[in-house]
XYZ file of C-alpha atoms in Angstrom:
745
model
C 57.145 90.628 68.034
C 55.066 90.427 71.196
C 52.483 92.768 69.490
C 52.157 91.282 66.613
C 51.874 87.886 68.837
C 49.091 89.479 71.054
C 47.166 90.668 67.888
C 47.282 87.188 66.463
C 45.984 85.828 69.243
C 43.053 88.050 69.182
C 42.177 87.268 65.484
C 42.654 83.827 65.558
C 38.977 82.870 66.558
C 37.580 84.739 63.808
C 38.855 82.312 61.188
C 36.763 80.143 59.783
C 38.622 76.596 58.562
C 42.335 75.617 58.205
C 42.769 72.287 56.523
C 46.065 70.010 58.039
C 46.929 69.357 61.360
C 46.178 73.081 63.056
C 49.405 73.533 65.278
C 52.409 74.217 62.205
C 50.411 76.709 60.076
C 49.574 79.889 60.742
C 47.241 83.143 59.280
C 48.716 86.896 60.576
C 47.120 89.480 59.769
C 49.259 92.810 60.666
C 48.753 96.595 60.242
C 51.863 96.577 59.391
C 53.254 98.159 55.742
C 54.783 95.201 53.436
C 57.948 97.037 53.329
C 58.641 97.228 57.048
C 56.996 93.317 57.805
C 59.547 91.977 55.175
C 62.432 93.827 56.689
C 61.529 92.287 60.129
C 60.626 89.147 59.350
C 62.738 88.291 56.394
C 61.093 84.164 56.619
C 57.791 85.758 55.372
C 56.108 85.140 52.044
C 53.976 88.179 51.040
C 50.521 87.257 49.746
C 48.068 89.577 48.098
C 46.501 92.629 50.224
C 42.870 92.824 51.351
C 40.985 95.265 48.708
C 39.407 97.221 51.354
C 43.014 98.261 53.149
C 45.663 96.886 50.248
C 47.975 100.169 51.181
C 48.546 99.237 55.250
C 47.300 95.416 55.254
C 49.537 92.435 54.852
C 48.069 89.313 54.419
C 51.558 86.761 55.181
C 52.312 83.284 56.161
C 55.226 83.083 58.478
C 57.891 80.697 58.288
C 57.877 78.573 61.384
C 61.059 78.004 63.403
C 62.310 73.980 62.867
C 61.017 73.487 66.856
C 56.940 74.067 65.611
C 56.974 70.668 63.475
C 58.785 68.051 62.225
C 61.031 68.454 59.544
C 60.278 68.355 56.131
C 61.018 64.870 53.948
C 64.016 65.555 51.543
C 62.259 62.747 49.437
C 58.605 61.987 48.544
C 56.267 58.986 47.823
C 53.859 60.403 45.095
C 52.120 57.204 45.550
C 49.041 55.661 43.513
C 45.681 56.412 43.950
C 42.878 54.012 43.073
C 40.151 55.281 40.756
C 37.079 53.864 42.328
C 36.925 53.355 45.859
C 36.563 50.578 48.428
C 35.877 50.870 52.274
C 39.108 49.736 54.712
C 38.337 46.205 55.009
C 41.779 45.242 53.579
C 45.298 45.898 53.402
C 45.419 47.901 50.201
C 42.821 47.972 47.154
C 42.035 43.844 46.250
C 41.226 42.226 43.378
C 40.005 39.185 43.307
C 39.526 36.223 40.787
C 41.296 35.388 37.992
C 42.039 38.076 35.419
C 41.147 41.026 37.569
C 41.730 44.671 36.431
C 42.434 47.633 37.955
C 42.985 51.251 37.522
C 44.924 54.167 39.246
C 45.910 57.682 39.379
C 49.702 59.358 39.237
C 50.397 62.930 39.926
C 53.420 64.389 38.865
C 54.260 68.158 39.048
C 56.416 68.025 36.512
C 57.823 65.524 33.067
C 59.831 62.621 34.518
C 62.592 60.511 32.883
C 64.505 57.861 33.998
C 61.743 57.067 37.125
C 61.233 53.744 38.988
C 57.978 52.876 39.254
C 57.153 50.987 42.510
C 54.263 48.607 42.704
C 53.534 46.829 46.515
C 51.779 44.294 46.830
C 50.431 41.306 49.390
C 48.958 38.129 47.963
C 46.344 35.069 48.698
C 49.181 31.792 49.746
C 46.645 30.279 47.342
C 48.734 31.890 44.207
C 51.057 29.829 42.277
C 54.136 31.178 41.954
C 55.476 31.875 38.515
C 52.106 32.013 36.483
C 50.760 34.693 38.652
C 51.679 38.385 37.558
C 50.391 41.927 36.946
C 51.551 43.637 33.920
C 51.731 47.314 34.239
C 50.980 49.627 31.890
C 51.354 53.514 31.981
C 49.191 55.821 30.090
C 48.169 52.796 27.951
C 51.757 51.648 27.282
C 52.838 48.520 28.964
C 56.305 48.868 31.091
C 56.772 45.371 32.335
C 55.580 43.086 34.718
C 55.660 41.764 38.394
C 55.328 38.595 40.065
C 53.258 38.087 42.849
C 55.589 36.659 45.254
C 54.543 38.729 48.445
C 52.804 36.424 50.576
C 52.828 36.547 54.591
C 54.015 40.348 54.462
C 53.943 42.845 51.842
C 56.763 43.757 49.176
C 58.040 46.187 47.120
C 58.733 45.796 43.396
C 60.704 48.473 41.421
C 59.115 48.563 37.823
C 61.590 50.933 35.109
C 59.310 53.302 33.726
C 60.559 54.580 30.217
C 61.565 57.980 29.178
C 58.776 60.093 28.235
C 56.003 58.209 29.221
C 55.331 60.228 33.101
C 53.637 63.727 32.148
C 53.212 66.458 34.287
C 50.012 66.507 36.192
C 47.613 63.423 36.273
C 49.132 60.093 34.903
C 47.267 56.309 34.631
C 48.469 53.376 35.798
C 46.765 49.937 34.540
C 47.139 46.916 36.403
C 46.369 43.491 35.037
C 46.413 40.703 36.763
C 46.770 37.076 35.996
C 46.538 34.878 38.810
C 46.389 30.781 39.550
C 45.764 29.175 41.904
C 48.274 26.719 43.600
C 46.354 23.041 43.558
C 43.164 23.433 42.271
C 41.471 24.975 39.329
C 37.596 25.926 38.137
C 34.885 28.062 40.096
C 35.432 27.820 43.257
C 39.272 28.099 43.197
C 38.640 31.687 41.609
C 37.228 33.046 45.557
C 40.590 32.086 46.895
C 42.714 34.151 44.977
C 42.943 37.907 45.752
C 46.312 40.164 45.950
C 46.177 43.793 47.472
C 47.956 46.833 45.603
C 49.331 48.454 48.719
C 48.463 51.956 46.859
C 50.219 54.458 49.356
C 53.178 52.478 49.112
C 53.428 52.259 45.527
C 54.281 55.218 43.101
C 57.037 56.975 42.446
C 60.023 59.182 44.604
C 60.994 62.332 44.203
C 62.845 65.107 46.319
C 60.614 66.947 47.934
C 62.327 69.951 46.360
C 60.346 69.182 43.108
C 56.820 70.153 44.512
C 56.718 73.906 43.724
C 54.082 76.711 44.757
C 51.652 75.881 41.676
C 49.121 73.644 40.893
C 50.454 70.553 39.677
C 53.024 70.793 42.972
C 50.014 70.902 45.060
C 48.093 68.436 43.432
C 51.111 65.906 44.028
C 51.372 67.274 47.350
C 48.115 66.161 48.219
C 47.536 63.266 46.705
C 50.494 61.862 48.952
C 48.524 63.826 51.789
C 46.048 61.757 51.485
C 47.456 58.340 51.162
C 49.144 59.148 54.377
C 45.982 58.762 55.573
C 43.122 60.023 53.512
C 42.567 62.696 55.883
C 41.886 66.765 55.316
C 42.375 68.307 59.136
C 39.305 71.073 59.729
C 40.644 73.527 62.436
C 38.190 75.746 64.741
C 35.251 74.324 63.094
C 31.596 73.470 63.700
C 29.012 72.069 61.749
C 27.577 74.852 59.521
C 31.434 75.122 58.468
C 32.014 71.636 57.934
C 28.979 71.609 55.308
C 30.319 74.720 53.934
C 33.172 72.480 52.711
C 31.747 69.560 51.149
C 31.764 71.654 47.480
C 35.677 71.875 48.087
C 36.155 68.071 49.164
C 33.747 67.164 46.433
C 36.120 68.956 43.948
C 38.778 66.959 45.571
C 37.226 63.482 44.669
C 36.594 64.090 41.432
C 40.278 65.942 40.420
C 42.013 62.797 42.505
C 39.486 60.117 42.445
C 38.513 57.474 44.449
C 36.935 58.034 48.337
C 36.084 61.531 49.297
C 38.714 62.966 51.474
C 38.183 61.636 55.084
C 37.863 64.824 57.474
C 39.074 65.299 61.275
C 37.743 68.327 63.268
C 39.762 69.832 66.129
C 40.237 72.812 67.926
C 43.042 75.437 65.900
C 45.430 74.995 69.242
C 46.001 72.007 69.225
C 49.381 70.970 68.249
C 49.752 67.902 66.761
C 53.564 65.787 66.748
C 53.050 63.738 63.802
C 54.050 63.373 60.025
C 54.150 66.782 58.575
C 51.812 67.799 56.373
C 52.852 68.113 52.529
C 49.923 70.073 51.395
C 46.949 72.078 52.778
C 43.564 74.559 52.413
C 43.259 77.354 54.409
C 39.581 79.122 53.534
C 39.409 82.665 54.840
C 35.813 84.055 56.100
C 33.893 86.228 54.160
C 34.091 89.391 56.141
C 37.988 88.933 55.205
C 38.227 87.953 51.722
C 41.284 88.662 49.753
C 41.181 89.509 46.210
C 43.212 87.154 43.310
C 42.518 84.022 44.975
C 43.308 81.256 45.415
C 46.737 81.287 45.284
C 49.706 78.783 46.713
C 52.244 79.927 49.265
C 54.904 77.926 51.305
C 53.464 77.101 55.073
C 56.261 76.904 58.083
C 56.336 73.879 58.144
C 57.240 73.210 54.310
C 53.355 72.195 53.204
C 52.209 73.854 50.091
C 48.889 75.816 51.100
C 46.577 76.502 48.655
C 44.501 80.059 50.358
C 41.542 80.576 49.462
C 38.054 82.784 50.044
C 35.060 81.266 51.581
C 32.809 79.879 48.927
C 35.695 79.421 46.179
C 35.099 75.877 45.351
C 34.213 76.180 41.510
C 37.311 78.976 41.116
C 39.836 75.805 42.910
C 38.556 73.802 40.740
C 38.554 75.187 37.945
C 42.509 76.002 38.742
C 43.792 72.789 39.519
C 41.512 71.044 36.594
C 43.114 73.869 33.734
C 46.759 72.965 35.251
C 45.967 68.970 34.298
C 45.253 69.967 31.158
C 43.586 66.951 29.839
C 40.380 67.854 31.499
C 38.991 64.092 32.612
C 35.747 63.259 33.487
C 34.177 60.089 34.492
C 32.134 58.370 31.721
C 28.381 58.887 32.874
C 25.931 56.024 32.685
C 24.419 55.922 29.087
C 20.944 56.191 28.799
C 19.146 53.747 27.113
C 15.786 55.364 25.142
C 12.651 53.007 24.827
C 10.583 51.955 22.639
C 13.375 51.129 19.852
C 16.000 48.542 20.158
C 19.938 49.864 21.171
C 22.788 48.012 20.745
C 25.596 47.757 22.761
C 27.844 49.776 20.857
C 25.215 52.428 20.690
C 25.301 52.814 24.763
C 29.210 53.205 23.928
C 30.502 49.239 25.324
C 32.725 47.288 23.366
C 32.540 44.043 22.893
C 32.847 41.737 25.739
C 35.417 39.380 26.580
C 35.009 37.068 29.713
C 38.300 34.861 31.090
C 38.708 32.024 33.567
C 36.599 29.779 35.354
C 34.493 31.994 37.305
C 33.255 35.151 35.111
C 31.195 37.855 35.616
C 31.255 41.136 33.295
C 28.700 43.964 33.807
C 27.856 46.881 31.734
C 25.108 49.677 33.061
C 22.645 51.456 31.828
C 20.150 54.248 32.823
C 16.530 54.862 32.566
C 14.699 57.719 33.158
C 13.519 58.292 36.793
C 10.011 58.839 35.411
C 9.871 55.645 33.895
C 8.190 52.925 35.582
C 6.576 49.115 34.625
C 5.102 47.158 36.823
C 2.797 44.814 35.188
C 3.445 42.177 32.294
C 4.788 43.597 29.732
C 7.695 41.990 28.027
C 11.867 43.559 27.328
C 13.908 41.701 24.859
C 17.647 41.165 24.494
C 18.908 40.601 21.468
C 22.104 38.135 22.289
C 24.959 38.205 19.763
C 27.854 35.873 21.151
C 30.213 33.262 20.702
C 31.842 30.769 23.612
C 35.676 29.013 22.672
C 36.042 25.333 21.541
C 36.797 22.280 24.034
C 35.038 23.930 27.413
C 34.798 20.914 29.805
C 31.996 19.503 29.906
C 29.806 21.347 32.139
C 30.469 25.216 31.337
C 27.704 27.274 31.191
C 26.576 30.636 31.413
C 23.852 33.495 33.007
C 22.718 36.171 31.412
C 21.172 37.942 34.264
C 19.288 41.967 34.702
C 19.659 43.281 37.957
C 20.838 40.121 39.323
C 17.970 38.147 38.188
C 18.811 35.459 35.842
C 16.811 36.002 32.250
C 18.487 32.374 30.285
C 20.869 29.735 31.189
C 23.092 28.819 28.335
C 25.500 25.999 28.079
C 28.853 26.489 26.969
C 30.027 22.757 25.471
C 28.517 22.035 22.860
C 31.044 21.334 21.008
C 29.823 21.782 17.391
C 28.610 25.243 17.975
C 31.977 26.235 19.822
C 34.494 28.747 18.190
C 32.112 30.275 15.845
C 29.480 33.220 16.218
C 26.072 31.698 16.510
C 22.902 33.375 15.393
C 21.341 35.839 17.833
C 18.899 34.911 20.355
C 16.333 36.614 21.247
C 15.712 36.473 25.029
C 11.959 37.798 26.829
C 11.728 38.296 30.003
C 9.026 40.480 32.356
C 10.180 44.508 31.718
C 9.387 45.105 35.545
C 12.685 43.828 36.422
C 14.098 46.901 34.820
C 13.840 49.981 37.703
C 14.470 53.460 36.940
C 17.571 54.725 37.709
C 20.405 52.514 36.668
C 20.603 49.044 35.526
C 22.939 46.063 35.158
C 23.079 43.652 32.682
C 25.691 40.587 33.585
C 27.005 37.553 32.356
C 27.773 35.212 34.570
C 30.143 31.673 33.397
C 30.721 28.946 35.631
C 33.358 26.912 34.170
C 34.743 23.506 35.708
C 38.081 22.925 36.048
C 40.264 20.168 33.889
C 41.774 18.801 35.936
C 39.930 20.240 39.063
C 42.693 19.232 41.843
C 45.826 20.816 39.721
C 46.587 24.287 38.459
C 44.750 25.205 35.448
C 45.659 24.718 32.157
C 46.921 28.193 30.511
C 43.925 29.314 27.863
C 44.693 32.184 25.896
C 41.493 33.015 24.096
C 38.593 33.942 26.188
C 35.946 31.602 27.423
C 33.573 33.609 25.545
C 32.600 37.206 23.606
C 29.769 39.212 24.091
C 29.522 40.813 20.694
C 28.808 44.793 20.622
C 26.015 43.980 18.228
C 23.762 42.899 21.007
C 20.638 45.131 21.790
C 17.942 45.943 24.250
C 14.230 46.754 23.331
C 12.907 48.080 26.378
C 9.032 49.449 25.883
C 8.147 52.345 26.526
C 6.228 53.700 29.786
C 3.832 56.368 30.536
C 5.703 58.856 33.532
C 4.880 57.772 36.165
C 6.737 57.543 39.374
C 7.116 56.168 42.986
C 8.979 57.199 46.062
C 12.172 55.537 45.986
C 15.591 55.843 47.966
C 17.572 55.996 44.936
C 15.524 58.536 43.238
C 15.839 61.305 46.268
C 19.529 60.213 46.752
C 19.902 61.785 43.351
C 18.156 64.995 44.581
C 20.468 65.506 46.971
C 20.750 69.390 48.386
C 23.789 69.255 50.427
C 22.551 72.589 51.971
C 20.082 69.645 53.286
C 22.521 67.292 54.891
C 23.105 67.201 58.587
C 23.300 65.885 61.643
C 21.112 65.125 64.292
C 22.032 66.256 67.810
C 23.082 62.941 68.894
C 24.753 62.114 66.163
C 26.630 65.563 66.335
C 27.999 64.024 69.885
C 28.943 60.648 68.919
C 30.037 60.339 65.467
C 33.082 62.467 63.916
C 32.108 65.467 62.501
C 34.157 64.918 59.682
C 31.909 62.305 57.731
C 29.165 65.150 57.847
C 30.869 66.844 54.936
C 32.655 63.331 53.638
C 29.182 62.332 53.047
C 27.365 65.778 52.027
C 30.499 65.886 49.265
C 28.981 63.037 47.221
C 25.761 64.525 46.110
C 27.280 67.933 45.738
C 25.922 69.048 42.337
C 28.547 68.559 39.609
C 27.914 70.527 36.336
C 30.141 67.971 34.148
C 27.644 65.213 34.705
C 24.752 65.433 32.182
C 20.808 66.176 33.889
C 18.286 65.334 31.719
C 14.631 67.046 31.991
C 13.820 63.546 34.408
C 16.525 64.451 36.869
C 14.438 65.316 39.881
C 15.323 68.249 40.873
C 17.668 69.267 44.057
C 15.462 69.340 47.075
C 16.033 66.520 48.975
C 17.627 66.663 52.416
C 19.235 63.915 54.223
C 19.721 63.848 58.087
C 22.298 61.422 59.867
C 21.407 59.848 62.992
C 22.400 57.019 65.444
C 20.484 53.664 66.716
C 19.121 55.906 69.888
C 17.308 59.130 66.737
C 15.113 55.922 65.554
C 12.510 56.554 68.594
C 12.499 60.400 67.776
C 11.665 59.538 63.977
C 8.159 60.231 62.809
C 6.253 58.112 60.109
C 4.759 54.997 60.094
C 7.212 52.438 58.442
C 10.003 53.924 61.270
C 7.444 54.049 64.336
C 5.878 50.804 64.390
C 9.100 48.491 64.092
C 11.669 51.223 66.009
C 12.401 47.792 68.171
C 13.571 46.186 65.499
C 15.247 48.471 63.357
C 17.490 49.567 66.497
C 17.974 45.468 67.049
C 18.938 45.332 63.539
C 21.772 47.773 63.892
C 22.922 46.118 67.807
C 23.031 42.411 66.582
C 26.119 40.655 65.875
C 27.192 40.068 61.865
C 25.550 37.383 60.347
C 27.578 34.197 58.613
C 24.744 33.202 57.231
C 25.654 32.621 53.758
C 29.213 32.759 53.107
C 31.739 30.087 51.249
C 28.427 29.025 49.268
C 29.002 26.899 46.667
C 28.970 28.931 43.228
C 26.867 26.204 41.194
C 24.480 25.883 44.144
C 21.800 28.557 42.511
C 22.115 27.125 39.419
C 21.785 22.884 40.253
C 18.729 21.637 38.742
C 17.156 19.631 41.354
C 13.678 17.935 41.257
C 10.352 19.093 42.910
C 10.382 16.183 45.491
C 13.738 17.053 46.756
C 12.222 19.600 49.139
C 10.319 17.115 51.313
C 14.234 15.725 52.352
C 15.384 19.001 53.664
C 13.321 20.611 56.441
C 14.815 24.172 56.270
C 14.527 23.597 52.266
C 10.725 22.559 53.019
C 9.985 25.688 55.185
C 11.478 28.107 53.078
C 9.543 27.225 50.005
C 6.471 27.120 52.580
C 7.176 30.632 53.509
C 7.669 31.692 49.723
C 3.980 30.117 49.232
C 2.367 32.193 51.943
C 4.152 35.128 50.677
C 2.862 34.454 46.964
C -0.562 33.665 48.067
C -1.231 36.720 50.476
C 0.977 38.963 47.523
C -2.490 38.200 45.617
C -3.966 40.758 48.110
C -1.618 42.809 49.557
C 0.873 43.654 46.752
C 4.231 42.022 45.750
C 5.722 43.536 49.378
C 6.318 41.950 52.537
C 5.593 43.468 55.812
C 8.657 45.033 57.837
C 8.498 43.471 60.770
C 9.152 39.923 59.033
C 11.460 41.412 56.749
C 13.369 42.196 58.998
C 13.973 39.150 61.507
C 17.382 37.615 61.522
C 19.302 40.204 59.439
C 21.785 42.784 60.901
C 23.199 46.199 59.299
C 26.095 48.837 60.210
C 23.872 51.029 58.684
C 20.278 52.249 57.389
C 18.721 54.619 54.731
C 15.002 55.148 55.392
C 12.687 56.904 53.915
C 10.057 57.143 56.515
C 6.947 58.810 54.982
C 5.285 58.332 52.154
C 3.591 62.229 52.243
C 7.114 63.479 52.178
C 9.540 61.486 50.389
C 11.825 64.053 50.189
C 13.404 63.916 53.544
C 15.843 60.817 54.221
C 17.388 59.061 57.006
C 21.161 57.677 57.451
C 20.949 56.122 60.668
C 24.331 54.453 61.436
C 26.195 52.493 64.062
C 28.553 54.475 66.307
C 31.794 52.189 65.686
C 30.772 51.622 61.781
C 33.621 51.899 59.105
C 32.803 55.089 57.395
C 35.089 54.241 54.384
C 33.110 51.153 53.707
C 29.396 52.756 53.718
C 31.029 55.980 51.937
C 32.181 53.859 49.165
C 29.423 52.459 48.623
C 27.473 55.135 48.529
C 29.616 56.582 45.579
C 29.396 53.516 43.423
C 25.602 53.898 44.154
C 25.842 55.906 40.824
C 27.394 53.210 38.643
C 25.814 50.722 39.930
C 22.241 49.090 40.285
C 23.761 47.668 43.644
C 22.589 50.014 46.109
C 19.901 51.315 47.867
C 16.513 51.469 46.970
C 12.702 51.089 48.675
C 11.903 52.667 51.566
C 14.236 50.547 54.017
C 17.673 50.253 52.920
C 20.116 47.675 55.238
C 24.010 47.864 54.578
C 25.450 44.937 55.669
C 28.925 43.587 56.544
C 29.297 42.023 53.315
C 29.236 45.582 51.566
C 26.061 44.820 49.906
C 22.266 46.935 50.592
C 19.153 44.332 51.454
C 16.119 46.632 50.232
C 12.926 46.650 51.294
C 9.769 48.226 49.787
C 6.472 49.372 51.126
C 3.517 48.751 49.702
C 1.785 51.730 50.528
C 3.795 53.531 48.598
C 1.611 56.741 46.501
C 1.885 56.046 43.148
C 1.946 59.547 40.676
C 0.951 60.055 37.161
C 3.141 62.715 35.681
C 1.143 63.492 32.225
C -2.775 63.097 31.164
C -4.159 59.626 30.932
C -5.231 59.052 27.062
C -5.962 55.719 25.088
C -2.262 55.250 24.358
C -1.493 54.712 27.957
C -3.959 53.693 29.716
C -3.507 50.175 29.581
C 0.238 50.461 31.594
C -0.828 53.041 34.081
C -4.061 50.530 34.762
C -1.149 47.848 34.866
C 1.305 49.603 37.308
C -2.293 50.836 39.673
C -3.598 47.543 40.029
C -0.007 45.541 40.487
C 1.118 47.630 43.039
C -1.971 47.643 44.974
C -3.750 44.483 43.623
C -6.408 44.732 46.606
C -7.614 47.669 46.196
C -9.011 46.548 42.653
C -9.615 42.867 42.949
C -11.988 43.156 45.601
C -14.529 45.732 44.073
C -13.834 43.458 40.582
C -14.722 40.091 42.719
C -18.058 42.094 44.213
C -18.925 43.211 40.756
C -18.150 39.854 39.140
C -20.501 38.020 41.735
C -23.329 40.807 41.464
C -23.178 40.124 37.912
C -23.508 35.941 38.066
C -26.289 36.440 40.383
C -27.533 38.856 38.040
C -27.324 36.315 35.362
C -28.731 33.737 37.220
C -32.169 35.994 37.827
C -32.556 36.244 34.074
C -31.957 32.859 33.387
C -34.826 31.866 36.218
C -37.040 34.251 35.310
C -36.917 33.329 31.106
C -37.782 30.311 32.309
C -40.600 30.955 34.601
C -42.190 32.836 31.481
C -41.583 29.984 28.793
C -43.658 27.848 31.331
């Protein structure tokens, strides 16, 4: 045994990486034949042999003594895993408003009958007991209701699951909440309603013996492992090896949903005294590749170990997804084809129903990356809608495109209530649309009646947007501008890296966690408009700003550093939802000094935009701003290179969650500078010096749109020559007129 230990210590530095705490798992390479090895060590589980020396080398994972690791649990809670990512700013997965809904995954090693589903929640004290509850559905079937009565601390409510509903593999659990304010009713009250679903404490408890050494057992154990701390541990890894783990991390993200797993990196010899591992992955270096991988083995601490050769992320994904059976894929954002009307039904979007007193329902669609209209072209929406009877006076709905209001509609006209209205044609500027993801929002504000008591129950929805509603977007010439989001869509994960300062300051696992967001997904359709994957992302810290080349950064280094080092700005918190739509006379600005100053700044900006275009100067835009992180596109001659600069103590989960959601929402980083604020949103600045690229021949059919884009982007370059030409023409006309009169005399 001493000889075996010596050989093990000699070979440890050659191992590439291992997921899971590093003290418990061992990988033993020994020249002892299989039969002799198993005879001397009955706790050894045999594994496939390397092809080069299959006759005399055994690859094995020994069962470790009980003292080497904490005792494995006899029962395991298989938790819920949120499908949509959130950061770590709340205790659990937060559901806000009166009628929120969320979906979770539950991974089981086998079909289960007679199970109890535990739902752990913590709710705002504003909720009214008895009327605030959650309806629980498993795989589309309602199984019961949970009263939301846990206010001071989180509590668990068990719900019996009927036999035959829970299947082996991935199960979908939906929670539909109805939350009622104790003492108020109206849009303002809706913002005080929330419930945190404590996902890692919710789920189904099974004996640990139910988790077998197979794909479904590994998936169930891994979901529980992620819930215990959402971490994978990489041992004896350097940045190059961490980035190699990004495709595997991305596959985990797609299979489990939610955030990409947070990675921690430590020394291989570190012994961690913590809760025992349930699942981990061990990847062998290329020089020690073994045939018939990947396989599952049981570790010495009881963990299910997925053993694989280096670079087999796709094999792992295929193995696990085949075991799940349903081949789940997230629905891609539908593509809208310009040039002809497209209905919501054509985009795969069903009729939208809005319930409550503050309602925001959004649908997303995608325009090609080479679609671009900046001038005065118009798009059109044909809105097919209806609203309920007896809505309070003052009820209204705002129709928005990319968060810009294009129409305000009353919902309190009783003569039209309760019936399907004639389609309403809404024309709006096409330049509020953008390449990539766009969002249509229907935001309703319904006053409370009464406003100082709990809301009266209302069964019917406040409004319906029927799926016959359509959108007509004009065609555009194939043109493009440098944009952060366009480059993010083309990131090559091999070009995601840490700066030297960031490698010494930030957790190394952040590299793979962020890179995994941009790993190529074969299941997502990449149309001909998709940019090639040649983008690069450099992750840095504030001290790196002085080293970034490019005028956008070099001229504003001190302001950018101040933005990252400034405390959070509280301006705008607790705003009245009615403030944005309350009509006011123009003269009221003179009664408020701040309003007058703001209008004056807007006027100056509009006048200056006649010369330099619609974009403001970066130094003035950065005033009084603060951020946790920023995305920069510093050079217009190299738009494929981005910098992500983060505060060393920032909440990486919130940042990563926002980058994941960028694929499904119009609220994300764009332009040349994007600031990630403490409110979880991105503020965007675009440079007026962006080069405009035409990707098709100029022709009579596209000349007007092409010229319109160039003139809108840089009006000063074209206004001055036109102005001079107009002056010359005027003087020429005057000269001809004078000369003609002299001849007449």
